Amino acid sequence: MSAKKSVKTLEQTLWTAADKLRGNQEPSEYKHVVLGLVFLKYVSDRFEERRATLRDELRADGIEESQFASFLEDRDEYTGDNVFWVPEGARWTELQSLAKQPEIGQLIDTAMQLIERDNPSLRGVLPRNYGREGLDKKRLGELVDLIGTIGFSKSDDHGSDDVLGSVYEYFLGQFAGKETGKEGGAFYTPRSVVKTLVEMLQPFEGRVLDPCCGSGGMFVQSAKFVDAHGGNRNQLSIYGQEFTNTTWKLAKMNLALRGIDADLGAKSADSFTEDLHPDLRADYIIANPPFNISDYWNESLADDPRWIYGTPREGNANYAWIQHFLYHLAPRGTAGFVMANGALSSSDGTDPEIRQKLVEADLVDCIVALPDKLFLNTGIPASLWFLAKDRNGNGHRKRTGEVLFIDARQLGTMVTRARRELSEDDIDKIAGTYNAWRSVSEFEDYNDQPGFCKSASTNDIADNGFVLTPGRYVGITEVEVDSEPIDEKIERLTKELFTEFERGRELEEKIQRQLRRLA
């Protein structure tokens, strides 16, 4: 079975699994039920696969089968091979054999507890509320049986980390589409948007921070970027923070599935009032903060050292996020993040003052206007911002006193009546334009493209009142020059029009003749 077909089959199976709980649980609840079981099945399959390999190795070494037990139950034989240790009582075969029992919920809770106990990186992460009264145990047992049909060992169709990770992200996205408001988008950023950010930032090595990391999609795509370009993901040091506790747990699980080591702090926490990485200065910041949140302010933030360019207004966190990102950037760091379009031109409170100071401090590197309908839970237009602490070269073309504006609103393809995606070609066009603009290579040349991109000077931006909307700068697409003289064009079009009139009369006469024959 092809990888693409395998992914689709697994997606369908998982969505069928979700349907089993629909009606008994709200989407905000059943996503954790299903994803927790998927995680449990995955780690158990990988454990059993390692166990089978270890048994073969013991036979090859001539060890008697009566002595296998001490080796097969040696935790180091698994963790040393980057496999989670799954103790007795937590193994999927045991749980599935008891799927029809009324106490299946309590058994799953115990399994989660045992895995957390024996794997420190998962402590406090796995869901442990399967035994609650409100969860229908008959449906839960059916769900266990259904997920039991999916194989996650490396020899199975669904066994590669890439396939599982892709399906995991797909499932998160499907749940985001079923939820509304802040919760729906809190843990999921469309993959094409994440990939665009990563392809533009190109985080090959160094410290990567996402202080509003959701389910960890930015980190997953960063690791995939390094893998795809022949790098070593171990050269990335990943740090994150997430405010919502259940989403923080999803991130830990998602990264564990990918084998990505990340410091997400010891708990969920508010990045503004409880910064878990206060001394971190990152080489790359990549983020999708919640848009326009109005209830973030706390009196303790009034004199915060992060507000170098002005105290953000209390009723909107956009410029608080922007300055939080800048505060955590290393001296040569670059930040790429999603932001509501309102931040490009807002005249409310201190927004215009802070925006002007950012431009005058030569921190704004690039702004990309995105097409609409990319996000599952909001119709708010969005853009990508890129800020750089040092724009004097250092591996890139010196672009001081300039900002690249890209208007990508015409890109993207509708995949449903309500949702658009950026294609690989779209991502290549956006990222390629930015990277050519920054490149010092003689083989990559940047040129303004009317209607799409423009490298504008600080003076140009000042003339526009420091508004950063790309449409103000890129102009309109050039139309093909029409060299036909106007009098000749009028004569030609008149002849063509009269010819069409004549054809119309001939058609009318033909129809009348046919009707008379029928009369």
XYZ file of C-alpha atoms in Angstrom:
519
model
C 0.000 0.000 0.000
C 1.358 3.460 -0.913
C 2.185 5.877 1.892
C -0.460 8.328 0.652
C -3.164 5.654 0.578
C -2.000 4.342 3.943
C -2.392 7.780 5.510
C -5.853 8.191 4.029
C -6.943 4.773 5.294
C -5.689 5.556 8.768
C -7.398 8.944 8.747
C -10.691 7.263 7.885
C -10.229 4.679 10.632
C -9.477 7.326 13.220
C -12.414 9.482 12.198
C -14.657 6.426 12.456
C -13.239 6.011 15.934
C -14.170 9.582 16.781
C -17.706 9.004 15.482
C -18.165 6.277 18.069
C -17.948 8.880 20.808
C -19.872 11.650 19.096
C -23.071 12.317 20.991
C -21.666 10.879 24.202
C -18.795 13.373 24.448
C -18.152 16.934 23.281
C -15.370 17.356 20.645
C -13.227 19.113 23.247
C -13.398 15.906 25.298
C -13.354 13.079 22.787
C -10.271 14.297 20.991
C -8.303 13.539 24.146
C -9.963 10.139 24.512
C -9.071 9.068 20.965
C -5.621 10.628 20.764
C -4.645 9.161 24.141
C -5.550 5.686 22.922
C -3.685 6.220 19.635
C -0.603 7.168 21.625
C -0.989 4.115 23.871
C -1.334 1.799 20.857
C 1.678 3.385 19.171
C 4.063 3.030 22.121
C 2.837 -0.495 22.769
C 3.370 -1.567 19.144
C 6.884 -0.116 19.103
C 7.589 -1.851 22.419
C 6.419 -5.230 21.072
C 8.432 -4.701 17.891
C 11.591 -4.078 19.912
C 10.723 -7.095 22.077
C 10.523 -9.347 18.981
C 13.840 -7.999 17.685
C 15.450 -8.573 21.069
C 14.177 -12.162 21.110
C 15.757 -12.759 17.689
C 19.038 -11.275 18.905
C 19.036 -13.570 21.936
C 18.456 -16.627 19.765
C 21.248 -15.542 17.428
C 23.568 -15.267 20.448
C 22.734 -18.844 21.440
C 20.994 -17.935 24.692
C 18.530 -20.492 26.028
C 14.857 -19.443 25.853
C 14.508 -20.220 29.553
C 16.814 -17.226 30.142
C 14.937 -14.832 27.838
C 12.686 -13.363 30.522
C 15.397 -11.399 32.337
C 16.480 -9.796 29.055
C 12.981 -9.192 27.669
C 11.940 -7.385 30.857
C 15.099 -5.278 31.064
C 13.978 -1.664 30.617
C 17.385 -0.530 29.350
C 17.069 -2.856 26.342
C 14.177 -0.653 25.185
C 15.005 2.857 26.310
C 18.517 2.450 24.918
C 16.885 1.943 21.523
C 14.680 5.075 21.928
C 11.612 2.956 22.669
C 9.284 3.812 25.551
C 9.169 1.148 28.265
C 5.638 -0.288 28.510
C 5.221 -2.276 31.749
C 2.864 -5.185 32.292
C -0.669 -3.938 32.790
C -0.193 -1.241 30.151
C 0.421 -3.378 27.073
C -2.183 -3.089 24.352
C -2.804 -6.826 23.958
C -3.759 -7.028 27.628
C -6.115 -4.065 27.387
C -7.772 -5.177 24.170
C -8.470 -8.624 25.621
C -10.505 -6.832 28.312
C -12.157 -4.256 26.026
C -15.656 -5.642 26.676
C -15.300 -5.503 30.455
C -17.185 -2.721 32.300
C -13.980 -1.698 34.091
C -12.079 -1.008 30.814
C -11.959 2.708 31.653
C -10.183 2.113 34.945
C -7.806 -0.337 33.267
C -6.808 2.270 30.666
C -6.298 4.885 33.387
C -4.021 2.457 35.215
C -2.093 1.756 32.000
C -1.519 5.480 31.454
C -0.356 5.850 35.039
C 2.093 2.941 34.714
C 3.609 4.343 31.497
C 4.032 7.785 33.061
C 5.624 6.222 36.136
C 8.247 4.379 34.085
C 8.921 7.104 31.492
C 9.827 10.388 33.208
C 9.431 12.472 30.038
C 5.716 11.585 29.976
C 4.872 12.280 33.608
C 1.761 14.380 33.991
C 1.106 14.268 30.241
C -1.120 11.303 29.358
C -4.919 11.536 29.794
C -6.167 9.562 32.804
C -9.930 10.051 32.922
C -11.203 7.047 30.975
C -12.911 5.656 34.076
C -15.144 8.685 34.600
C -18.854 8.085 34.899
C -19.863 10.161 31.879
C -17.833 8.130 29.356
C -19.881 5.287 27.863
C -17.852 2.115 28.494
C -19.495 0.097 25.712
C -18.446 2.696 23.150
C -15.025 2.957 24.764
C -14.550 -0.816 24.369
C -15.571 -0.602 20.708
C -13.081 2.220 20.286
C -10.286 0.095 21.791
C -11.141 -2.729 19.348
C -11.143 -0.344 16.391
C -7.810 1.270 17.227
C -6.496 -2.236 17.832
C -6.857 -2.882 14.082
C -4.201 -0.224 13.338
C -0.596 -1.362 13.254
C 2.121 1.089 14.255
C 5.230 -1.074 14.096
C 7.771 -0.108 11.446
C 6.771 -3.063 9.297
C 3.118 -1.932 9.181
C 1.582 0.405 6.613
C 1.122 3.024 9.336
C 4.387 2.428 11.101
C 6.670 5.235 10.004
C 6.983 8.272 12.236
C 6.201 10.462 9.254
C 2.915 8.689 8.484
C 1.829 8.641 12.107
C 2.839 12.251 12.667
C 0.966 13.382 9.559
C -2.172 11.547 10.652
C -1.816 12.923 14.168
C -1.708 16.476 12.805
C -4.634 15.702 10.481
C -6.660 14.466 13.432
C -5.861 17.563 15.467
C -6.949 19.669 12.510
C -10.220 17.786 12.181
C -10.968 18.375 15.836
C -10.081 22.046 15.478
C -12.644 22.256 12.705
C -15.296 20.824 15.028
C -14.629 23.348 17.760
C -15.271 27.049 17.844
C -13.610 30.150 19.213
C -10.334 30.233 21.070
C -10.242 26.522 21.924
C -10.584 25.399 18.320
C -7.474 27.209 17.145
C -5.508 26.957 20.342
C -3.751 23.775 19.391
C -3.609 23.721 15.604
C -2.040 25.865 12.887
C -2.651 24.760 9.266
C 0.315 22.762 8.049
C 0.798 24.845 4.899
C 1.139 28.006 7.018
C 3.631 26.307 9.350
C 5.640 25.030 6.407
C 5.746 28.508 4.860
C 7.133 29.967 8.083
C 9.757 27.245 8.401
C 10.845 27.383 4.751
C 11.364 31.125 5.130
C 13.202 30.956 8.463
C 15.296 27.871 7.536
C 16.160 26.758 11.101
C 19.094 24.423 10.446
C 20.632 24.669 13.900
C 20.410 26.604 17.127
C 17.724 27.389 19.669
C 14.104 27.424 18.495
C 11.371 28.922 20.680
C 7.582 28.959 20.359
C 6.068 30.645 23.448
C 2.492 29.755 22.380
C 3.271 26.337 20.950
C -0.167 24.710 20.791
C 0.260 21.049 19.836
C 3.893 21.571 18.752
C 3.347 21.724 14.989
C 6.012 24.401 14.523
C 8.613 22.117 16.092
C 7.548 19.109 14.032
C 7.887 21.053 10.791
C 11.253 22.500 11.863
C 12.590 18.993 12.472
C 11.209 17.834 9.115
C 12.909 20.784 7.405
C 16.271 19.789 8.861
C 15.738 16.137 7.868
C 14.693 17.090 4.326
C 17.829 19.189 3.831
C 20.246 16.570 5.094
C 20.878 18.223 8.443
C 20.980 16.826 11.954
C 17.912 17.572 14.045
C 20.016 17.075 17.174
C 21.580 20.443 16.361
C 18.230 22.057 17.167
C 17.453 22.878 20.790
C 13.695 23.270 21.105
C 11.867 25.304 23.735
C 8.176 25.987 24.074
C 5.411 27.169 26.327
C 1.646 26.663 26.205
C -1.086 28.246 28.303
C -3.845 25.599 28.033
C -3.046 22.507 30.074
C -4.730 19.925 27.826
C -3.040 21.446 24.766
C 0.339 21.369 26.543
C -0.194 17.641 27.081
C -1.070 17.168 23.404
C 2.180 18.907 22.462
C 4.214 16.622 24.712
C 2.539 13.557 23.213
C 2.877 14.826 19.634
C 6.605 15.502 20.037
C 7.153 12.174 21.761
C 5.608 10.405 18.767
C 8.157 12.134 16.555
C 11.101 11.452 18.825
C 11.651 15.203 19.234
C 13.271 16.256 22.493
C 11.866 19.585 23.652
C 11.756 21.664 26.823
C 8.113 22.764 27.183
C 8.529 23.610 30.836
C 7.284 21.566 33.767
C 3.682 22.674 33.280
C 1.380 24.846 31.223
C 1.679 28.557 31.969
C 0.882 32.070 30.708
C 3.845 33.405 28.699
C 3.127 36.992 29.785
C 2.779 36.534 33.545
C 4.793 33.327 34.056
C 7.539 33.135 31.466
C 9.041 29.635 31.815
C 12.174 30.531 29.824
C 12.994 34.036 31.121
C 16.689 33.927 30.280
C 16.421 32.200 26.904
C 17.604 34.082 23.829
C 16.596 32.078 20.780
C 18.128 31.979 17.323
C 14.671 31.394 15.859
C 11.215 32.173 17.149
C 8.322 30.652 15.247
C 4.784 31.104 16.513
C 1.085 31.590 15.903
C -0.163 33.544 18.918
C -3.923 33.783 19.537
C -5.339 36.729 17.582
C -6.481 39.928 19.295
C -6.888 38.501 22.807
C -8.305 41.183 25.081
C -8.048 39.604 28.539
C -4.300 39.081 28.787
C -3.383 42.134 30.850
C -2.263 41.976 34.465
C -1.172 44.876 36.640
C 2.213 43.206 37.087
C 2.916 43.817 33.386
C 2.785 47.619 33.627
C 6.569 48.140 33.956
C 7.687 44.928 32.286
C 11.212 45.040 30.776
C 9.881 43.436 27.586
C 8.105 46.653 26.550
C 11.191 48.255 25.018
C 9.266 49.938 22.202
C 6.217 51.010 24.210
C 3.700 49.587 26.642
C 1.128 47.561 24.670
C -2.503 48.497 25.112
C -4.447 46.493 27.625
C -7.303 45.541 25.316
C -5.269 43.752 22.637
C -2.224 41.490 23.035
C -0.863 41.675 19.474
C 1.961 44.107 20.231
C 2.598 42.426 23.570
C 3.308 39.201 21.668
C 5.521 41.001 19.158
C 7.650 42.538 21.899
C 7.726 39.243 23.817
C 9.207 37.612 20.705
C 11.799 40.373 20.310
C 12.781 40.142 23.958
C 13.594 36.453 23.532
C 15.566 36.838 20.286
C 19.325 36.371 20.315
C 21.430 39.276 18.963
C 21.411 37.676 15.504
C 18.065 35.926 15.849
C 15.075 35.967 13.499
C 11.402 35.613 14.362
C 8.623 34.492 12.054
C 5.038 34.466 13.275
C 1.395 34.731 12.291
C -0.467 37.902 13.198
C -3.967 39.280 12.574
C -3.951 41.841 9.764
C -5.230 44.521 12.119
C -1.748 44.824 13.613
C -0.423 46.058 10.246
C -2.381 49.290 10.356
C -4.051 49.629 13.771
C -4.250 53.209 15.045
C -5.575 52.238 18.468
C -3.717 53.105 21.658
C 0.050 52.662 21.435
C -0.074 50.356 18.376
C 1.054 52.957 15.795
C 3.793 54.271 18.084
C 5.237 50.790 18.676
C 4.967 49.874 14.993
C 6.834 53.019 13.971
C 9.610 52.339 16.475
C 9.983 48.768 15.177
C 10.471 50.056 11.631
C 12.837 52.856 12.669
C 14.868 50.370 14.755
C 15.305 48.332 11.540
C 13.731 45.228 13.060
C 11.026 44.518 10.461
C 12.433 42.253 7.767
C 9.410 41.020 5.806
C 5.608 41.092 5.836
C 3.504 38.553 3.915
C -0.233 39.061 3.381
C -1.889 35.618 3.393
C -4.988 34.560 1.458
C -8.257 34.176 3.332
C -9.888 30.941 4.565
C -6.605 29.272 5.564
C -7.571 28.886 9.202
C -10.162 26.402 10.403
C -11.778 28.401 13.163
C -11.536 32.053 12.176
C -12.175 34.225 9.157
C -9.902 36.978 10.445
C -7.382 37.909 7.692
C -3.819 37.103 8.724
C -0.263 37.892 7.738
C 3.226 36.621 8.429
C 5.751 38.887 10.139
C 9.509 38.389 10.079
C 11.661 40.363 12.506
C 15.456 40.259 12.613
C 17.771 41.646 15.275
C 20.794 42.007 12.962
C 20.234 42.884 9.301
C 23.798 43.926 8.460
C 24.679 40.763 6.585
C 26.166 37.914 8.621
C 25.403 35.278 6.021
C 22.618 37.244 4.347
C 22.472 40.263 2.073
C 22.622 43.550 3.955
C 19.045 44.854 3.937
C 19.160 47.691 6.464
C 16.599 50.390 5.817
C 14.425 48.066 3.701
C 11.373 45.874 4.261
C 10.211 43.188 1.851
C 6.445 43.181 1.287
C 4.795 40.123 -0.285
C 1.124 40.087 -1.232
C 0.148 36.404 -1.414
C -3.603 36.941 -1.154
C -4.200 35.533 -4.642
C -2.402 32.263 -3.900
C -3.855 29.072 -2.441
C -6.396 26.504 -3.592
C -9.835 25.838 -2.127
C -9.864 22.255 -0.798
C -13.396 22.548 0.577
C -16.036 25.244 0.200
C -14.810 26.826 3.417
C -11.078 26.115 3.536
C -8.060 27.033 1.434
C -4.541 25.586 1.429
C -1.242 26.850 0.107
C 0.225 24.391 -2.388
C 3.889 23.392 -2.511
C 4.312 25.752 -5.469
C 2.717 28.590 -3.489
C 5.044 27.965 -0.548
C 8.053 27.791 -2.862
C 7.057 31.092 -4.482
C 6.685 32.930 -1.164
C 9.734 31.411 0.540
C 11.829 31.593 -2.629
C 11.122 35.305 -2.995
C 12.129 36.035 0.592
C 15.244 33.883 0.489
C 16.333 35.373 -2.851
C 15.881 38.857 -1.354
C 18.130 37.896 1.557
C 20.636 35.839 -0.430
C 24.199 36.916 -1.146
C 24.540 34.294 -3.878
C 25.127 35.526 -7.401
C 22.852 32.708 -8.581
C 19.820 34.040 -6.700
C 18.572 37.392 -7.885
C 15.658 39.356 -6.468
C 13.482 41.709 -8.481
C 10.308 43.524 -7.462
C 7.200 41.980 -9.062
C 4.290 44.423 -9.405
C 1.257 43.033 -7.641
C 3.271 40.465 -5.667
C 6.418 41.798 -3.979
C 8.251 45.047 -3.312
C 11.371 45.937 -1.360
C 10.370 49.249 0.225
C 12.613 51.732 2.002
C 12.021 53.108 5.480
C 11.214 56.435 3.808
C 8.534 54.748 1.685
C 7.021 53.287 4.839
C 7.182 56.626 6.642
C 5.355 58.236 3.696
C 2.595 55.675 4.290
C 2.282 56.534 7.959
C 4.209 53.379 8.995
C 1.320 51.191 7.888
C 2.700 47.759 6.951
C -0.066 46.438 4.698
C 1.692 44.846 1.667
C -0.999 45.990 -0.767
C 0.102 49.601 -0.217
C 3.561 48.867 -1.567
C 3.444 46.094 -4.163
C 1.192 47.997 -6.563
C -0.923 46.231 -9.158
C 0.024 43.499 -11.585
C 1.281 44.791 -14.884
C -1.043 44.050 -17.777
C 0.190 43.083 -21.175
C 0.879 46.171 -23.311
C -1.681 46.575 -26.083
C 0.076 48.038 -29.132
C -2.999 48.112 -31.425
C -3.960 51.716 -32.388
C -7.313 52.725 -30.892
C -9.001 53.604 -34.203
C -8.021 50.249 -35.712
C -9.238 48.437 -32.584
C -12.645 50.186 -32.759
C -13.003 49.308 -36.442
C -12.062 45.650 -35.806
C -14.387 45.247 -32.840
C -17.259 46.896 -34.711
C -16.894 44.430 -37.597
C -16.795 41.502 -35.157
C -19.934 42.786 -33.411
C -21.878 43.193 -36.691
C -20.807 39.693 -37.708
C -22.236 38.302 -34.476
C -25.478 40.233 -35.069
C -25.749 38.649 -38.529
C -25.162 35.155 -37.092
C -27.890 35.835 -34.542
C -30.392 36.755 -37.243
C -29.522 33.624 -39.239
C -30.040 31.476 -36.156
C -33.387 33.153 -35.419
C -34.640 32.477 -38.977
C -33.538 28.819 -38.751
C -35.442 28.326 -35.502
C -38.589 29.904 -36.971
C -38.450 27.569 -39.990
C -38.172 24.518 -37.710
C -41.127 25.684 -35.616
C -43.305 26.210 -38.713
C -42.598 22.623 -39.818
C -43.792 21.354 -36.444
C -46.985 23.451 -36.508
